[in-house]
Amino acid sequence: MLPWKRLLRPLTALLLTASVALVPAATSAHAADAPSRGWNDFSCKPSAAHPHPVVLVHGTFGNSVDNWLGLAPYLKNRGYCVYSFDYGQLSGVPVFYGLGPIDKSAGQLSAFVDRVLGSTGATETDLVGHSQGGMMPRYYLKFLGGAAKVDALVGIAPSNHGTTLNGLTRLLDYFPGAGDLLSRNTPALADQTAGSPFLTKLNEGGDTVPGVTYTVLATKYDEVVTPYRSQFLSGSGVNNVVIQDLCPLDLSEHAAIGLFDLIAFHEVTNALDPAHATATTCASVLG
């Protein structure tokens, strides 16, 4: 008989290690009390050119600063009012966020969007999220009234239909109690497992809701949300993009596409302002 209890701990640790690739080593700074290179300025008023404030939604194990040290200044420097926040904190776990139940995290997003709309005077926001942060807002849009307050959702390597972590999560079936252990310790990881009750509810009846445009930016080198095409959405108002179709030389994997990929960043701006979109190519790294 296998020593189940001894095997549960390393299996869970392996899942956590795989998922931690979502972000680099985190700092202890939070957007609420850090300069954040000019974003999270609640005195910012959207311009006529960019009327929608942009809310950035970090990924699992991420936080409101580390996940956006590349994209937030990129958007801020192009005239957007940009905001980020922390969600999904577990009791006793500092710095690393996005670990709590995803439906509860969607409620935190709802409250933050209301705060941004109240301070800016805008009627709608645009949402840009990485990994879980690209998928979780869909719960807000579908079940919490977010569709009336959001014009566009851009998901960067989003876990829209869950992940097998290259089949790793399927091993849970062979270890009695492992799934329950994962759910208790890190609910967001369990929620993002392909076929989870959360994802079944989220995707039942269609991937999208009317009135919101959706963009998915995926990399074929993604090693966390697998298979990478599971990130794609179906429905009206959807644009699914593989970064390597725009630049075959782009080798970004799951973390890099959200953290510092200027080709992906350029495509984000195209999604936020399609009326002034320009071709995204390998040369976009110079833009």
mmCIF file of N, CA, C and O in Angstrom, residues 117 135 228:
data_model
loop_
_atom_site.group_PDB
_atom_site.id
_atom_site.type_symbol
_atom_site.label_atom_id
_atom_site.label_comp_id
_atom_site.label_asym_id
_atom_site.label_seq_id
_atom_site.Cartn_x
_atom_site.Cartn_y
_atom_site.Cartn_z
ATOM 1 N N LEU A 117 -14.379 53.699 -10.799
ATOM 2 C CA LEU A 117 -15.398 54.470 -11.519
ATOM 3 C C LEU A 117 -15.809 55.696 -10.717
ATOM 4 O O LEU A 117 -16.021 56.784 -11.276
ATOM 5 N N MET A 135 -9.027 35.291 -16.329
ATOM 6 C CA MET A 135 -10.221 34.449 -16.269
ATOM 7 C C MET A 135 -11.199 34.912 -15.199
ATOM 8 O O MET A 135 -12.416 34.984 -15.433
ATOM 9 N N TYR A 228 -2.369 25.248 -24.408
ATOM 10 C CA TYR A 228 -2.507 26.702 -24.486
ATOM 11 C C TYR A 228 -3.775 27.133 -25.196
ATOM 12 O O TYR A 228 -4.332 28.198 -24.910
#
